[in-house]
Amino acid sequence: MLAQLSELLWADWLWFPEGHGWADLKDHDGKVFPKPQDLWASIPVALCFLVIRQIFERTVAIPLASLMGVSDKQRVHAPPNPVLESHFCSTSKHPTQSSLERLSKQTGCSVRQVQRWFRRRRNQERPSKLKKFREASWRFTFYLLAFFAGLATLIDKPWLYDMKLMWDDFPKMPLLPSQYWYYMIELGFYLSLIFSVASDVKRKDFKEQIIHHVATIFLLSFSWFVNYIRGGTLIMLVHDASDYLMESAKMFNYAGWRKTCNVIFIAFAAVFIVTRLVILPFWIIHTTLVYPLTLHAPFFGFYFFNGLMLVLQTLHIFWTALILRMVIKFLPGNDIVQDERSDKDETESEDEDNDRERRGKSKNGHVQNGHTPLNNNRRKTD
């Protein structure tokens, strides 16, 4: 049963156009071709990246953060309270009005004090500005080096200028050493992001980021299996072209260099839209989805590869919407572009604004969650 399943899984007709198969990828006459077992090398590469990242953040990112003036506001910690802590951990970090009233009675604190406790407790869990800077500086360094390494790998390749040539003599194109290392390094880096997901800063698009990383790993791995390497290198180059700009904008954002951040962010937005919404869909995806149909009949591998490409393209459209929202906020003259995906600390002024809003609604006779808003005109004791 397993033998039959394995035979079906590796069937030529499943992954290659008619007349081609795995036999075409056997080394011969000094020509080397990609093999599935080669991808195991990406795992030690990923582990090396995890070690290098720790060294980089301690020896480069932290001194750089100090040099650029990155500093965190002193956070007031929420005092120990078992009842509120239990609700925070097991029920909700953002209690409703009715929950606030119930917790107020259970703890003997005012509703305002309970609100303030939850606000401070939420702030405790938010990553520090230094942690964000360290992560951004590491990714900036990798994406910048990866982009220029990819450019060096492809600059003399004819399929960079005429993308239809990526299918020339497919799938019998021999593997070049530069392509091998480009793939292993990129794949190892994305694997390292999966390995470090538990400790990295979690943003609002956390789920989309995970989908993107997983789709990218599958896309790179599959393109290696069936020798779509020319297309794979083009995809990696297009992705790296804008990522280092975004990470550098974050670095200057955390350092408070407002004008520099804004300029870099506008450059990032322009490059992102051109590469992800123009070059990728109308050049690369067109060459992988439409042009091959003029060469051979479609097959499962064709649909699988382009399905992953469309997943990435959908995510690019989603992120473009976030970018445009930030650009719109920037245009009226905001001081700095804020990352729509990041959470920021809740401040005392926000708490005061919410309090005044509740009092205003109380005067107009409004109710919230079926309860009349409490009168918060009591002396502050916290």
Coordinates of C-alpha atoms in Angstrom, one line a residue:
M1 CA 0.0 0.0 0.0
L2 CA 2.8 2.5 1.0
A3 CA 4.8 1.4 -2.1
Q4 CA 1.8 2.2 -4.3
L5 CA 1.3 5.5 -2.6
S6 CA 4.9 6.4 -3.0
E7 CA 4.9 5.4 -6.6
L8 CA 1.8 7.6 -7.3
L9 CA 3.3 10.5 -5.3
W10 CA 6.5 10.5 -7.4
A11 CA 4.8 9.8 -10.8
D12 CA 6.3 11.7 -13.7
W13 CA 2.9 12.8 -15.1
L14 CA 2.0 14.4 -11.8
W15 CA 4.9 16.9 -11.6
F16 CA 6.2 17.2 -15.2
P17 CA 4.7 17.9 -18.6
E18 CA 4.2 15.0 -20.9
G19 CA 7.5 13.5 -22.2
H20 CA 9.5 14.5 -19.2
G21 CA 10.2 13.1 -15.7
W22 CA 12.6 12.5 -12.9
A23 CA 15.0 10.8 -15.2
D24 CA 15.7 14.2 -16.7
L25 CA 17.2 15.4 -13.4
K26 CA 19.9 12.7 -13.1
D27 CA 23.4 14.0 -13.2
H28 CA 25.3 13.3 -16.4
D29 CA 28.2 14.6 -18.5
G30 CA 29.4 16.8 -15.6
K31 CA 26.0 18.5 -15.3
V32 CA 24.5 18.6 -11.8
F33 CA 20.7 18.9 -11.2
P34 CA 18.7 19.7 -8.1
K35 CA 17.7 16.7 -5.9
P36 CA 15.1 16.5 -3.1
Q37 CA 17.6 15.4 -0.6
D38 CA 19.6 18.6 -1.1
L39 CA 17.0 20.5 0.8
W40 CA 18.1 18.9 4.1
A41 CA 21.0 21.3 4.0
S42 CA 18.6 24.2 4.7
I43 CA 18.0 22.9 8.2
P44 CA 21.5 23.4 9.5
V45 CA 21.6 26.7 7.7
A46 CA 18.5 27.7 9.6
L47 CA 20.1 26.7 12.9
C48 CA 23.2 28.7 12.0
F49 CA 21.0 31.7 11.3
L50 CA 19.4 31.4 14.8
V51 CA 22.9 31.4 16.4
I52 CA 24.2 34.2 14.2
R53 CA 21.1 36.3 15.0
Q54 CA 21.7 36.1 18.7
I55 CA 25.3 37.2 18.2
F56 CA 24.3 39.9 15.8
E57 CA 21.6 41.4 18.1
R58 CA 24.0 41.4 21.1
T59 CA 27.1 42.7 19.4
V60 CA 25.7 44.9 16.6
A61 CA 22.0 45.7 17.1
I62 CA 22.1 46.8 20.8
P63 CA 25.1 49.2 20.3
L64 CA 23.5 50.5 17.2
A65 CA 20.2 51.1 19.0
S66 CA 22.2 53.1 21.7
L67 CA 24.0 55.1 19.0
M68 CA 20.7 55.9 17.3
G69 CA 19.0 56.9 20.5
V70 CA 16.5 54.1 20.8
S71 CA 14.9 54.3 24.3
D72 CA 11.9 52.9 26.0
K73 CA 9.5 54.7 28.3
Q74 CA 9.4 53.4 31.8
R75 CA 6.4 51.2 32.2
V76 CA 4.3 51.0 35.3
H77 CA 3.7 47.4 36.3
A78 CA 0.3 46.3 37.4
P79 CA 0.3 45.3 41.1
P80 CA -0.2 41.6 41.9
N81 CA -3.9 40.7 41.9
P82 CA -4.9 37.0 41.6
V83 CA -8.5 37.7 40.6
L84 CA -7.6 40.1 37.8
E85 CA -4.6 38.1 36.7
S86 CA -6.9 35.0 36.4
H87 CA -9.4 36.9 34.2
F88 CA -6.5 38.4 32.1
C89 CA -4.9 35.0 31.4
S90 CA -8.0 32.8 31.0
T91 CA -10.9 35.0 29.9
S92 CA -10.0 38.2 28.2
K93 CA -7.3 40.9 28.2
H94 CA -10.0 43.4 27.2
P95 CA -12.9 43.0 29.7
T96 CA -16.4 44.2 28.8
Q97 CA -18.2 46.8 30.9
S98 CA -20.2 44.1 32.8
S99 CA -17.0 42.2 33.5
L100 CA -15.3 45.4 34.8
E101 CA -18.2 45.9 37.2
R102 CA -18.1 42.3 38.4
L103 CA -14.4 42.4 38.9
S104 CA -14.7 45.7 40.7
K105 CA -17.0 44.0 43.3
Q106 CA -14.8 41.0 43.6
T107 CA -11.6 42.9 44.2
G108 CA -13.0 45.9 46.1
C109 CA -11.4 48.3 43.6
S110 CA -13.2 51.0 41.6
V111 CA -14.0 50.3 38.0
R112 CA -11.4 52.9 37.0
Q113 CA -8.8 51.1 39.0
V114 CA -9.7 47.8 37.3
Q115 CA -9.4 49.4 33.9
R116 CA -6.1 50.9 34.8
W117 CA -4.8 47.5 36.0
F118 CA -5.7 45.8 32.7
R119 CA -4.2 48.6 30.7
R120 CA -0.9 48.3 32.6
R121 CA -1.0 44.6 32.4
R122 CA -1.5 44.7 28.6
N123 CA 1.5 47.1 28.3
Q124 CA 3.7 44.6 30.3
E125 CA 3.2 42.0 27.6
R126 CA 3.9 44.3 24.7
P127 CA 7.5 44.0 23.3
S128 CA 9.9 46.8 24.1
K129 CA 11.1 49.3 21.5
L130 CA 14.6 47.8 21.9
K131 CA 13.4 44.3 21.1
K132 CA 11.6 45.6 18.0
F133 CA 14.7 47.5 16.9
R134 CA 16.9 44.4 17.4
E135 CA 14.5 42.3 15.2
A136 CA 14.2 44.9 12.5
S137 CA 17.9 45.5 12.3
W138 CA 18.6 41.7 11.9
R139 CA 16.0 41.4 9.1
F140 CA 17.2 44.6 7.5
T141 CA 20.8 43.2 7.4
F142 CA 19.7 39.9 5.9
Y143 CA 17.3 41.3 3.3
L144 CA 19.8 43.9 2.2
L145 CA 22.6 41.3 1.7
A146 CA 20.2 38.8 0.2
F147 CA 18.9 41.3 -2.4
F148 CA 22.4 42.2 -3.6
A149 CA 23.5 38.6 -3.5
G150 CA 20.5 37.6 -5.6
L151 CA 21.2 40.5 -8.0
A152 CA 24.8 39.3 -8.4
T153 CA 23.5 35.8 -9.0
L154 CA 21.1 36.9 -11.7
I155 CA 22.6 40.0 -13.3
D156 CA 24.3 38.0 -16.1
K157 CA 21.4 35.6 -16.6
P158 CA 19.4 36.1 -19.8
W159 CA 16.1 35.1 -18.1
L160 CA 16.3 38.1 -15.9
Y161 CA 15.7 40.3 -19.0
D162 CA 13.5 37.9 -21.0
M163 CA 11.6 35.8 -18.5
K164 CA 10.3 33.4 -21.1
L165 CA 13.8 31.9 -21.1
M166 CA 13.2 30.4 -17.7
W167 CA 11.4 27.6 -19.6
D168 CA 14.2 27.2 -22.2
D169 CA 15.1 23.4 -22.2
F170 CA 12.9 22.8 -19.1
P171 CA 13.4 20.7 -17.0
K172 CA 17.0 19.9 -18.2
M173 CA 18.6 23.1 -17.0
P174 CA 21.8 22.2 -15.0
L175 CA 22.1 23.6 -11.5
L176 CA 24.7 26.4 -10.9
P177 CA 26.6 26.7 -7.6
S178 CA 25.4 30.3 -7.1
Q179 CA 21.8 29.1 -7.5
Y180 CA 22.4 26.3 -4.9
W181 CA 23.6 28.7 -2.3
Y182 CA 21.0 31.3 -3.1
Y183 CA 18.3 28.7 -2.5
M184 CA 19.8 27.2 0.7
I185 CA 20.4 30.6 2.3
E186 CA 16.9 31.9 1.5
L187 CA 15.2 28.7 2.5
G188 CA 17.3 28.5 5.7
F189 CA 16.3 32.0 6.6
Y190 CA 12.6 31.5 6.2
L191 CA 12.9 28.3 8.2
S192 CA 14.7 30.2 11.0
L193 CA 11.7 32.7 11.0
I194 CA 9.4 29.7 11.6
F195 CA 11.7 28.4 14.4
S196 CA 11.8 31.8 16.1
V197 CA 8.1 32.6 15.8
A198 CA 7.4 32.1 19.5
S199 CA 9.9 34.7 20.6
D200 CA 9.5 37.2 17.8
V201 CA 7.4 40.3 17.9
K202 CA 3.8 39.4 17.1
R203 CA 2.0 41.9 15.0
K204 CA -1.6 42.3 13.9
D205 CA -0.9 40.4 10.7
F206 CA 0.7 37.5 12.5
K207 CA -1.4 34.9 10.8
E208 CA -0.8 36.3 7.4
Q209 CA 2.9 36.3 8.1
I210 CA 2.9 32.7 9.1
I211 CA 0.9 31.8 5.9
H212 CA 3.4 33.8 3.9
H213 CA 6.4 32.0 5.4
V214 CA 4.9 28.6 5.0
A215 CA 3.8 29.3 1.4
T216 CA 7.3 30.6 0.6
I217 CA 8.9 27.5 2.1
F218 CA 6.6 25.2 0.1
L219 CA 7.1 27.3 -3.1
L220 CA 10.9 27.3 -2.8
S221 CA 11.0 23.6 -1.9
F222 CA 8.7 22.5 -4.8
S223 CA 10.5 24.7 -7.3
W224 CA 13.7 23.0 -6.3
F225 CA 12.2 19.5 -6.6
V226 CA 11.1 20.0 -10.2
N227 CA 13.8 22.4 -11.3
Y228 CA 11.7 25.6 -11.5
I229 CA 14.9 27.2 -10.1
R230 CA 15.1 30.0 -12.6
G231 CA 11.6 31.1 -11.7
G232 CA 12.3 30.6 -8.0
T233 CA 15.4 32.9 -8.1
L234 CA 13.4 35.6 -9.8
I235 CA 10.7 35.4 -7.1
M236 CA 13.2 35.6 -4.3
L237 CA 14.9 38.7 -5.9
V238 CA 11.5 40.5 -6.3
H239 CA 10.6 39.8 -2.6
D240 CA 13.9 41.0 -1.2
A241 CA 13.9 44.2 -3.3
S242 CA 11.5 46.0 -0.9
D243 CA 11.8 44.2 2.4
Y244 CA 15.1 45.8 3.5
L245 CA 13.5 49.3 3.0
M246 CA 10.6 48.4 5.3
E247 CA 12.9 47.1 8.0
S248 CA 15.1 50.2 7.8
A249 CA 12.1 52.4 8.1
K250 CA 11.1 50.6 11.3
M251 CA 14.6 51.1 12.7
F252 CA 14.4 54.9 12.2
N253 CA 10.9 54.9 13.5
Y254 CA 11.9 53.2 16.8
A255 CA 14.9 55.7 17.0
G256 CA 12.6 58.7 16.5
W257 CA 14.2 59.9 13.3
R258 CA 10.9 61.0 11.9
K259 CA 11.9 62.6 8.6
T260 CA 14.2 59.8 7.6
C261 CA 11.6 57.2 8.5
N262 CA 9.0 59.0 6.3
V263 CA 11.3 59.3 3.3
I264 CA 12.4 55.6 3.5
F265 CA 8.8 54.5 4.0
I266 CA 7.6 56.3 0.9
A267 CA 10.5 54.7 -1.1
F268 CA 9.5 51.3 0.4
A269 CA 5.8 51.8 -0.6
A270 CA 6.8 52.7 -4.2
V271 CA 9.2 49.7 -4.6
F272 CA 6.7 47.3 -2.9
I273 CA 3.8 48.3 -5.2
V274 CA 6.0 48.1 -8.3
T275 CA 7.6 44.8 -7.5
R276 CA 4.7 43.0 -5.8
L277 CA 1.7 44.4 -7.8
V278 CA 3.3 45.0 -11.2
I279 CA 6.5 42.9 -11.8
L280 CA 5.4 39.8 -9.9
P281 CA 1.9 39.4 -11.3
F282 CA 2.3 40.8 -14.8
W283 CA 5.8 39.5 -15.6
I284 CA 6.7 36.6 -13.4
I285 CA 3.2 35.0 -12.7
H286 CA 2.2 35.6 -16.3
T287 CA 5.4 33.7 -17.3
T288 CA 4.6 30.8 -15.0
L289 CA 0.8 30.7 -15.4
V290 CA 0.0 31.8 -18.9
Y291 CA 3.1 31.3 -21.1
P292 CA 3.7 27.6 -20.3
L293 CA 0.3 26.8 -21.7
T294 CA 1.7 27.6 -25.1
L295 CA 4.4 25.0 -24.6
H296 CA 2.6 22.0 -23.1
A297 CA -0.6 20.9 -21.5
P298 CA -1.2 21.8 -17.9
F299 CA -0.4 19.2 -15.2
F300 CA -0.8 19.0 -11.4
G301 CA 2.7 20.5 -10.7
F302 CA 1.7 23.4 -12.9
Y303 CA -1.4 24.1 -10.8
F304 CA 0.3 23.5 -7.5
F305 CA 3.1 25.9 -8.2
N306 CA 0.9 28.7 -9.5
G307 CA -1.6 28.1 -6.6
L308 CA 1.2 29.0 -4.2
M309 CA 2.0 32.0 -6.3
L310 CA -1.5 33.2 -6.1
V311 CA -1.6 32.7 -2.3
L312 CA 1.5 35.0 -2.1
Q313 CA -0.1 37.5 -4.5
T314 CA -3.3 37.7 -2.3
L315 CA -1.1 38.4 0.7
H316 CA 0.7 41.2 -1.2
I317 CA -2.7 42.8 -2.0
F318 CA -3.6 42.6 1.7
W319 CA -0.3 44.2 2.7
T320 CA -0.6 46.9 0.0
A321 CA -3.9 47.9 1.6
L322 CA -2.1 48.3 5.0
I323 CA 0.7 50.3 3.3
L324 CA -1.8 52.6 1.6
R325 CA -3.5 53.2 4.9
M326 CA -0.2 54.3 6.4
V327 CA 0.5 56.5 3.4
I328 CA -2.9 58.2 3.7
K329 CA -2.2 58.9 7.4
F330 CA 1.2 60.3 6.4
L331 CA -0.1 62.7 3.7
P332 CA -2.1 65.1 5.9
G333 CA 1.1 65.9 7.7
N334 CA 1.4 63.4 10.5
D335 CA 4.7 63.5 12.3
I336 CA 5.7 59.9 11.6
V337 CA 4.4 56.9 9.7
Q338 CA 3.1 54.3 12.2
D339 CA 3.3 50.5 11.3
E340 CA -0.3 49.5 11.0
R341 CA 0.6 46.0 12.1
S342 CA 2.2 47.0 15.5
D343 CA 0.5 47.5 18.8
K344 CA 1.5 50.6 20.8
D345 CA 1.4 51.2 24.5
E346 CA -1.8 52.4 26.0
T347 CA -1.3 55.7 27.8
E348 CA -2.8 57.6 30.7
S349 CA -4.3 60.1 28.2
E350 CA -6.1 57.4 26.4
D351 CA -7.6 56.2 29.6
E352 CA -8.7 59.7 30.5
D353 CA -10.3 60.1 27.0
N354 CA -12.2 56.8 27.4
D355 CA -13.4 58.0 30.9
R356 CA -14.7 61.4 29.5
E357 CA -16.4 59.5 26.7
R358 CA -18.3 57.3 29.2
R359 CA -19.3 60.3 31.3
G360 CA -20.6 62.1 28.2
K361 CA -22.7 59.2 27.2
S362 CA -24.0 58.9 30.8
K363 CA -25.3 62.5 30.6
N364 CA -27.1 61.7 27.4
G365 CA -28.7 58.6 29.0
H366 CA -26.9 56.0 26.9
V367 CA -26.3 52.6 28.3
Q368 CA -23.5 50.1 27.5
N369 CA -23.8 46.4 27.4
G370 CA -27.2 46.7 29.1
H371 CA -25.9 48.7 32.1
T372 CA -25.9 52.3 32.9
P373 CA -22.3 53.6 32.8
L374 CA -20.9 54.1 36.3
N375 CA -20.2 57.5 37.6
N376 CA -16.4 57.7 37.6
N377 CA -16.2 61.1 39.4
R378 CA -14.5 59.5 42.3
R379 CA -11.2 60.3 43.8
K380 CA -8.2 58.5 42.2
T381 CA -6.6 56.2 44.7
D382 CA -4.3 54.3 42.3

